[in-house]
CSV table of N, CA, C and O in Angstrom, one decimal:
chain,number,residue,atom,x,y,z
A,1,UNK,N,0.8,-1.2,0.0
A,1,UNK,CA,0.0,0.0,0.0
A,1,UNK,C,0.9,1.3,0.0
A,1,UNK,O,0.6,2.2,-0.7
A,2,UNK,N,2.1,1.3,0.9
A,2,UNK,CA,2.6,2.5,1.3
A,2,UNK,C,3.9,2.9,-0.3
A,2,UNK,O,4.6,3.9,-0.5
A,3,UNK,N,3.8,1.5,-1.4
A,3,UNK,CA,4.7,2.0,-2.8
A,3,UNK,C,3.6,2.1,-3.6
A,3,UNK,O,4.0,2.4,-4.7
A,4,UNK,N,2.0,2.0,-3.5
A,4,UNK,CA,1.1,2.6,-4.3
A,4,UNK,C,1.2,4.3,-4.1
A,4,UNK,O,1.5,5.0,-5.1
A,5,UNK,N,0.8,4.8,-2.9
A,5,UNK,CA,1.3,6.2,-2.3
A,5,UNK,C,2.2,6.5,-3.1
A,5,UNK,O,2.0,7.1,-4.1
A,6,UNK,N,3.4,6.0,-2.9
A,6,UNK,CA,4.8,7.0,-3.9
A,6,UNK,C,4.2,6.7,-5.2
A,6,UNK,O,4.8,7.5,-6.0
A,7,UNK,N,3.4,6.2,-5.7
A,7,UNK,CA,3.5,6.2,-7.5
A,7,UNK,C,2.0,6.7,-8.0
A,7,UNK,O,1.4,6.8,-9.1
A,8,UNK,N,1.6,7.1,-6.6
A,8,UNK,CA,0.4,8.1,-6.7
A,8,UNK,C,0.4,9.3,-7.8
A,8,UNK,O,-0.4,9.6,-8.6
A,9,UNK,N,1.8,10.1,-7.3
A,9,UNK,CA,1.6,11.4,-8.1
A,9,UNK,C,1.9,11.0,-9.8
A,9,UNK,O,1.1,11.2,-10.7
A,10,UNK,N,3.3,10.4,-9.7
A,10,UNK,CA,3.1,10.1,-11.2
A,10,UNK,C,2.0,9.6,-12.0
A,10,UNK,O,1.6,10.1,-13.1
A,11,UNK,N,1.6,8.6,-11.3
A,11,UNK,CA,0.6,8.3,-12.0
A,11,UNK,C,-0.4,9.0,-12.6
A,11,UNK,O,-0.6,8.9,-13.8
A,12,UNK,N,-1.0,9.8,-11.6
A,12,UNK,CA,-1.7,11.2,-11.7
A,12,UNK,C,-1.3,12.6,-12.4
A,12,UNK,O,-2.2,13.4,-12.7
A,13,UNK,N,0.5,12.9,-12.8
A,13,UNK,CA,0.8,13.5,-13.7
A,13,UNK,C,0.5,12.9,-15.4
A,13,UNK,O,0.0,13.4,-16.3
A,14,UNK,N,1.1,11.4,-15.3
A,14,UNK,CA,0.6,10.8,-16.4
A,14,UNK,C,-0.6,10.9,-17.4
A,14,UNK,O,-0.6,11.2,-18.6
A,15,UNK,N,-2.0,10.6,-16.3
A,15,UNK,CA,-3.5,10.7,-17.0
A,15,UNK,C,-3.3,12.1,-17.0
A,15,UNK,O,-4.5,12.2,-17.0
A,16,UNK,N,-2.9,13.4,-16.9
A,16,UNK,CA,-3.1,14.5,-17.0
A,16,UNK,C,-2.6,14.7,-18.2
A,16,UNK,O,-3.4,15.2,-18.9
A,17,UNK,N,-1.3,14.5,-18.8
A,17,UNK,CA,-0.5,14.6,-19.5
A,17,UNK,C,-1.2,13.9,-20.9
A,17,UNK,O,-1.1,14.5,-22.0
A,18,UNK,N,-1.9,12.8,-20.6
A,18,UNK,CA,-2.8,12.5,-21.6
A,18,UNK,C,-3.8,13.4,-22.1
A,18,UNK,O,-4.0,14.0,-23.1
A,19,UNK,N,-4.3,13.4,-20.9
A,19,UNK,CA,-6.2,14.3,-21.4
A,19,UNK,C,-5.2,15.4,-21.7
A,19,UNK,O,-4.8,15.2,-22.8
A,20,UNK,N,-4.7,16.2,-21.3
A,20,UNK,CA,-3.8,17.5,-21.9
A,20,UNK,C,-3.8,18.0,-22.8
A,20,UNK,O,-4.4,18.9,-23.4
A,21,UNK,N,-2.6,16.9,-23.2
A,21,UNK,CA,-1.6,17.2,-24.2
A,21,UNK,C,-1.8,16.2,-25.3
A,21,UNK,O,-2.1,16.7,-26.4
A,22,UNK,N,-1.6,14.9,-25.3
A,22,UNK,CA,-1.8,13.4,-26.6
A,22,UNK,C,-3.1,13.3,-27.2
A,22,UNK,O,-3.3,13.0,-28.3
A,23,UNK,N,-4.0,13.5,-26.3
A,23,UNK,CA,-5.3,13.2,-26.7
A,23,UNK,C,-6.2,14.5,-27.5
A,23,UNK,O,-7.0,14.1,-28.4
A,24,UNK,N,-6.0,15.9,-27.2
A,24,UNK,CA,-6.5,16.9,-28.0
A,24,UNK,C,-5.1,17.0,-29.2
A,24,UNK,O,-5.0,17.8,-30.1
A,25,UNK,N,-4.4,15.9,-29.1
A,25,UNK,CA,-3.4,16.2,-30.6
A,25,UNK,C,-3.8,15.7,-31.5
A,25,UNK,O,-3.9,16.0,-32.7
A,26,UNK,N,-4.2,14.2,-30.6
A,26,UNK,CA,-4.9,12.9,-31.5
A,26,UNK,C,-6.1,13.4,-32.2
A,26,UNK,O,-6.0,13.1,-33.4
A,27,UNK,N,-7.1,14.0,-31.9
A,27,UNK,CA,-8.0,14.8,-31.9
A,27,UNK,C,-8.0,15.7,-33.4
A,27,UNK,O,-8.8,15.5,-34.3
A,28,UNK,N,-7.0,16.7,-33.2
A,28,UNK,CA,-6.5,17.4,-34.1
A,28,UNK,C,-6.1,16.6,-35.5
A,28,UNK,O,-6.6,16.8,-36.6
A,29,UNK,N,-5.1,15.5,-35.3
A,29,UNK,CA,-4.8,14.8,-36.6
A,29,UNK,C,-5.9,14.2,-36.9
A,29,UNK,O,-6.1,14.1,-38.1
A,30,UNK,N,-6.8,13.7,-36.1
A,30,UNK,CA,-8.0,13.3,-37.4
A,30,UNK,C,-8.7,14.2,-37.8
A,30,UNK,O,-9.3,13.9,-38.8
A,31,UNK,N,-8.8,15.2,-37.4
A,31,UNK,CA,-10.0,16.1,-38.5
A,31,UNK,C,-8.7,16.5,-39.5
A,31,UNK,O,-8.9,16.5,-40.7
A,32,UNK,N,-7.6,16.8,-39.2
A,32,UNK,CA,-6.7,17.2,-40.6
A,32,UNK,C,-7.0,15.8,-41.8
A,32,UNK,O,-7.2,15.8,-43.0
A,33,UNK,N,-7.0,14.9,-41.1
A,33,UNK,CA,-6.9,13.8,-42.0
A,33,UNK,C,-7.6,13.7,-42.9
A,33,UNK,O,-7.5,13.6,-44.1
A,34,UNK,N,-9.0,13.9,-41.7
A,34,UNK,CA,-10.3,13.9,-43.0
A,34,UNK,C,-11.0,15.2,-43.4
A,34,UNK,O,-12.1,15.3,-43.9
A,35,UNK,N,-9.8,16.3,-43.0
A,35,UNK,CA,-10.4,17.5,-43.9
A,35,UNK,C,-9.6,17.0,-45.3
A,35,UNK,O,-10.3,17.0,-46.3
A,36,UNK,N,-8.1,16.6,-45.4
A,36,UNK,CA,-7.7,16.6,-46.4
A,36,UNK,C,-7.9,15.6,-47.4
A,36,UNK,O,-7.4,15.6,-48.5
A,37,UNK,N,-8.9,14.3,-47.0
A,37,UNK,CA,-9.2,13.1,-47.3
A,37,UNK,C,-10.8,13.5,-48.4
A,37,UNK,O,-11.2,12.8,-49.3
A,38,UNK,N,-11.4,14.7,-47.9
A,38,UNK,CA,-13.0,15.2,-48.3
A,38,UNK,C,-12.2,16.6,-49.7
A,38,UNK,O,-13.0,17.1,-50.5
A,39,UNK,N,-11.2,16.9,-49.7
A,39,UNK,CA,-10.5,17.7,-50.7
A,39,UNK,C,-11.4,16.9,-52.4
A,39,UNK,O,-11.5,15.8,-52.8
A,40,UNK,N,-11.9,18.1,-52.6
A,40,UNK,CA,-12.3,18.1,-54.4
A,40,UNK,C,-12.1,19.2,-55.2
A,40,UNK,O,-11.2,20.0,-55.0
A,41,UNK,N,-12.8,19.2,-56.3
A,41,UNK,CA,-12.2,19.9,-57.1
A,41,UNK,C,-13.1,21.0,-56.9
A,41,UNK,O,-14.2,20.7,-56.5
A,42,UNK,N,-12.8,22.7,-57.2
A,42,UNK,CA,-13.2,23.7,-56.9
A,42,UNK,C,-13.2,24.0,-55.6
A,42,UNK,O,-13.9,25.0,-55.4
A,43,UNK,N,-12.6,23.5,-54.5
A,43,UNK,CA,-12.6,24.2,-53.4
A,43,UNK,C,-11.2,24.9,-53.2
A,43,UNK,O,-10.1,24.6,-53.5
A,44,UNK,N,-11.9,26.3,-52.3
A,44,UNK,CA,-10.7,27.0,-52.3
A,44,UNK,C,-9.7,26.8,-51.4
A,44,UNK,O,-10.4,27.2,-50.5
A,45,UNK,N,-8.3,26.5,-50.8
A,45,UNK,CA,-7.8,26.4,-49.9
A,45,UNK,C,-6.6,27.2,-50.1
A,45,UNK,O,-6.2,27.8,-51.1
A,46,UNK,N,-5.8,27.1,-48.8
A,46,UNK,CA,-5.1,28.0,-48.3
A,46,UNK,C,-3.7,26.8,-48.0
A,46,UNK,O,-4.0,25.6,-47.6
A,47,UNK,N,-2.7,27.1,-48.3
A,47,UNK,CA,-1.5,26.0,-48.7
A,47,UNK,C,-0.9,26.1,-46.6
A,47,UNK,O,-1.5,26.6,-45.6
A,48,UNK,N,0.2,25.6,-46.8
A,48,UNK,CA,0.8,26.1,-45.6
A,48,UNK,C,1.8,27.1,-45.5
A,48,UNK,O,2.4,27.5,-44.6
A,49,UNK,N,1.9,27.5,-47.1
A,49,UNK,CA,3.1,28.0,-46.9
A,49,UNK,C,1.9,29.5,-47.6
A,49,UNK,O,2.2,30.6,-48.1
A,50,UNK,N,0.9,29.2,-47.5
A,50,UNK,CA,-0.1,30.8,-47.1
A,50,UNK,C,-0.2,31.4,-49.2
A,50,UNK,O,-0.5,32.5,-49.7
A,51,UNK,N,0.0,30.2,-49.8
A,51,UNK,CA,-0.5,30.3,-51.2
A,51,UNK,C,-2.3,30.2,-51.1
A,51,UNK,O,-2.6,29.3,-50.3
A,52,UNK,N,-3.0,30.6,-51.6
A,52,UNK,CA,-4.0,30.8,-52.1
A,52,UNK,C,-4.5,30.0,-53.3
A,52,UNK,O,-3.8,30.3,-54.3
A,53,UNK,N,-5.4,29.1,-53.6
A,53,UNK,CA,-6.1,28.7,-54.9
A,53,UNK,C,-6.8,28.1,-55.1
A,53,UNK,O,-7.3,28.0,-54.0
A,54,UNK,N,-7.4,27.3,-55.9
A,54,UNK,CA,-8.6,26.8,-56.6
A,54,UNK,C,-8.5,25.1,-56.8
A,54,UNK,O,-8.1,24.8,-58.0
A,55,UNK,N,-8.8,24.2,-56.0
A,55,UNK,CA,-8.0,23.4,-56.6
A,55,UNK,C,-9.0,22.9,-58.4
A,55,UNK,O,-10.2,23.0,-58.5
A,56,UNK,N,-8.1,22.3,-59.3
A,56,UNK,CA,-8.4,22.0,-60.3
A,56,UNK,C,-8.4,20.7,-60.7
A,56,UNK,O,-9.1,20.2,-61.5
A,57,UNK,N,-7.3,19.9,-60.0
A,57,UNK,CA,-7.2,18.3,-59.9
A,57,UNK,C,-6.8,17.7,-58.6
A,57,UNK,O,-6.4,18.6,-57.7
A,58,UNK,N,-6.7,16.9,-58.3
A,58,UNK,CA,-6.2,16.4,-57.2
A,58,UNK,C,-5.9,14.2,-57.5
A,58,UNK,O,-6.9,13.7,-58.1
A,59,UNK,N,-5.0,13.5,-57.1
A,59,UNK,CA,-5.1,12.5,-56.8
A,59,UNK,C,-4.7,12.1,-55.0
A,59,UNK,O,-4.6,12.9,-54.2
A,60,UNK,N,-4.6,11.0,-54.9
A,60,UNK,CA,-4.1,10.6,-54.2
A,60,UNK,C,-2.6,11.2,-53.3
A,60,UNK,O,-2.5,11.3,-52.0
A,61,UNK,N,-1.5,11.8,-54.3
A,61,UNK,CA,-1.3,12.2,-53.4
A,61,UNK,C,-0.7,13.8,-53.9
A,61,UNK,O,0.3,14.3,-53.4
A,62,UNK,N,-1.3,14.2,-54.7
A,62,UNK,CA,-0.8,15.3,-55.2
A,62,UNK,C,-2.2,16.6,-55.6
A,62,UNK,O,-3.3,16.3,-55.5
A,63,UNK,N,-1.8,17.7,-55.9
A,63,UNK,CA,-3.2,18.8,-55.8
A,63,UNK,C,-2.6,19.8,-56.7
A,63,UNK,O,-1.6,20.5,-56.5
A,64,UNK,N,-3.4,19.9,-57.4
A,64,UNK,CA,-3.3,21.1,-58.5
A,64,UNK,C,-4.2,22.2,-58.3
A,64,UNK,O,-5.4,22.3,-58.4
A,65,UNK,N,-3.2,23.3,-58.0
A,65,UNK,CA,-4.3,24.9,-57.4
A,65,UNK,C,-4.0,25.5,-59.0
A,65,UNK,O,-3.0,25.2,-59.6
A,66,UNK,N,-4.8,26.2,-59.2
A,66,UNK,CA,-5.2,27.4,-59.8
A,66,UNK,C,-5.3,28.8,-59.0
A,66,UNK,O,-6.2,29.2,-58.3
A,67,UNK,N,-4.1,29.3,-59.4
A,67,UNK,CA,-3.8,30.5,-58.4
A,67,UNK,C,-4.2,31.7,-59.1
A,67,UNK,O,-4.6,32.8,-58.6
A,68,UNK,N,-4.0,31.6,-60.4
A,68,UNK,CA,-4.7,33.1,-61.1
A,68,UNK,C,-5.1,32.0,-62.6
A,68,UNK,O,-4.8,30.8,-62.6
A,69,UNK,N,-5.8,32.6,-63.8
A,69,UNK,CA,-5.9,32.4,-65.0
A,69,UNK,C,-5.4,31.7,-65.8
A,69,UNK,O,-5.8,30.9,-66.7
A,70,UNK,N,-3.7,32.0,-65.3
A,70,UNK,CA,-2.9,31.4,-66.3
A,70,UNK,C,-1.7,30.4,-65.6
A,70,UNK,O,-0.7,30.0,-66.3
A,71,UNK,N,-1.9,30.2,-64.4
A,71,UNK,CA,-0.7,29.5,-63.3
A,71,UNK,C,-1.9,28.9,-62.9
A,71,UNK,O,-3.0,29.2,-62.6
A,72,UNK,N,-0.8,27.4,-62.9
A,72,UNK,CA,-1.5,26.3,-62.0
A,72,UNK,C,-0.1,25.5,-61.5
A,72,UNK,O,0.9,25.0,-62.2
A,73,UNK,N,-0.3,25.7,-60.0
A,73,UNK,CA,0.9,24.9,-59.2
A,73,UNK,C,0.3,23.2,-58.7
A,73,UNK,O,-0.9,22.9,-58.5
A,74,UNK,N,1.3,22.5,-58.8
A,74,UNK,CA,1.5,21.1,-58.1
A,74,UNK,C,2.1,20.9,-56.7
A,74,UNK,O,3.3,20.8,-56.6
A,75,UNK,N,1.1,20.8,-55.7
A,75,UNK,CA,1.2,20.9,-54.7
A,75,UNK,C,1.5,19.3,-53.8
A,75,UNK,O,1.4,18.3,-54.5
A,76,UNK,N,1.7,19.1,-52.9
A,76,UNK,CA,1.7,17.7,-52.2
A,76,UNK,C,0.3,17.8,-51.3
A,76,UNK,O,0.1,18.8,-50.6
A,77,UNK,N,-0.6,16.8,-51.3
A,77,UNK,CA,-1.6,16.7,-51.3
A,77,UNK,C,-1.5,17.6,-49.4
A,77,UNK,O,-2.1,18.6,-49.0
A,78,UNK,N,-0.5,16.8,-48.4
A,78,UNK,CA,-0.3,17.3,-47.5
A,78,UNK,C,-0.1,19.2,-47.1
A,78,UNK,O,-0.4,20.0,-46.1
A,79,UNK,N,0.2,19.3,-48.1
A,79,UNK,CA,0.7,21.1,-48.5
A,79,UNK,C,-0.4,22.0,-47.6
A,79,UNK,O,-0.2,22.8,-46.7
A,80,UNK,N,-2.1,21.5,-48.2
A,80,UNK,CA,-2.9,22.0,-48.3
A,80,UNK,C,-3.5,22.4,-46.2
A,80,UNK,O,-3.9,21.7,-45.3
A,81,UNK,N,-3.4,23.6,-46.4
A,81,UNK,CA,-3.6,23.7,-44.4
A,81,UNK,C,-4.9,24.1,-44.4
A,81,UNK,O,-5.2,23.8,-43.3
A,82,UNK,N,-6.1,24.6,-45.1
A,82,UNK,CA,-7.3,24.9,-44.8
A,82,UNK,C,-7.9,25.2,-46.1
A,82,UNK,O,-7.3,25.6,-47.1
A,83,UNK,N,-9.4,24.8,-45.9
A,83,UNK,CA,-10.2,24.5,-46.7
A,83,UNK,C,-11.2,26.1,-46.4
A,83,UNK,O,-12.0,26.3,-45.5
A,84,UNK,N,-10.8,27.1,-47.5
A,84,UNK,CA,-11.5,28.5,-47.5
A,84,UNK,C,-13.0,28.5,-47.5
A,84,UNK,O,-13.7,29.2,-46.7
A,85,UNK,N,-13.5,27.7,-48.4
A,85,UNK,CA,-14.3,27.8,-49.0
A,85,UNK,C,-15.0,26.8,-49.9
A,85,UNK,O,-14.8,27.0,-51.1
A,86,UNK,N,-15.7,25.8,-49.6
A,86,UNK,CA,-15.9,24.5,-50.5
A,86,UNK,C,-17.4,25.1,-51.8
A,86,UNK,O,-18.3,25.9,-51.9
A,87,UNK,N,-16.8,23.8,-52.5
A,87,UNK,CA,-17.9,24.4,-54.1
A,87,UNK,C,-19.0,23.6,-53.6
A,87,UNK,O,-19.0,22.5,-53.0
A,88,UNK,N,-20.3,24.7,-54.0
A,88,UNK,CA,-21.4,24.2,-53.7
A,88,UNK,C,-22.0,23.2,-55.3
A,88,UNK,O,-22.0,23.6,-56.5
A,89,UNK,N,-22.2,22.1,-54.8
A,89,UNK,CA,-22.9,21.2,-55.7
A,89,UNK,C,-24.6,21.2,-55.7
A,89,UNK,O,-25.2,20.5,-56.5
């Protein structure tokens, strides 16, 4: 009983350290996952590196923005940090 006491607090920093910190991260990577997994064509997004565009293709693991008229960049499907504005169907 009295080496359950000493491993009391750890213990107790441990589950904290969970709910905290691992578990709102875990959290976080799945909605990135399945925001970037719901990616189509005409939605507008925002890169990570703060490019702006349209996308026009996309596969598996690559994304093609339309940034003005006459430029279209090839992006890594990962690239893409937020979804502006999705095309209404």
């Amino acid at each position: 009983m009295e080496s359950l006491g000493a491993f009391l607090p750890l213990i107790i920093m441990l589950v904290l350290f969970y709910f905290l910190f691992i578990r709102p991260q875990q959290k976080r990577q799945k909605e990135r996952m399945a925001m970037l997994d719901a990616l189509k064509k005409g939605d507008k997004v925002i890169t990570i590196g703060g490019l702006h565009g349209t996308i026009v293709d996309l596969n598996d693991d690559q994304v093609v923005l339309r940034v003005n008229e006459n430029t279209k960049l090839t992006f890594e499907r990962a690239a893409v940090n937020t979804v502006v504005n999705k095309q209404e169907d």
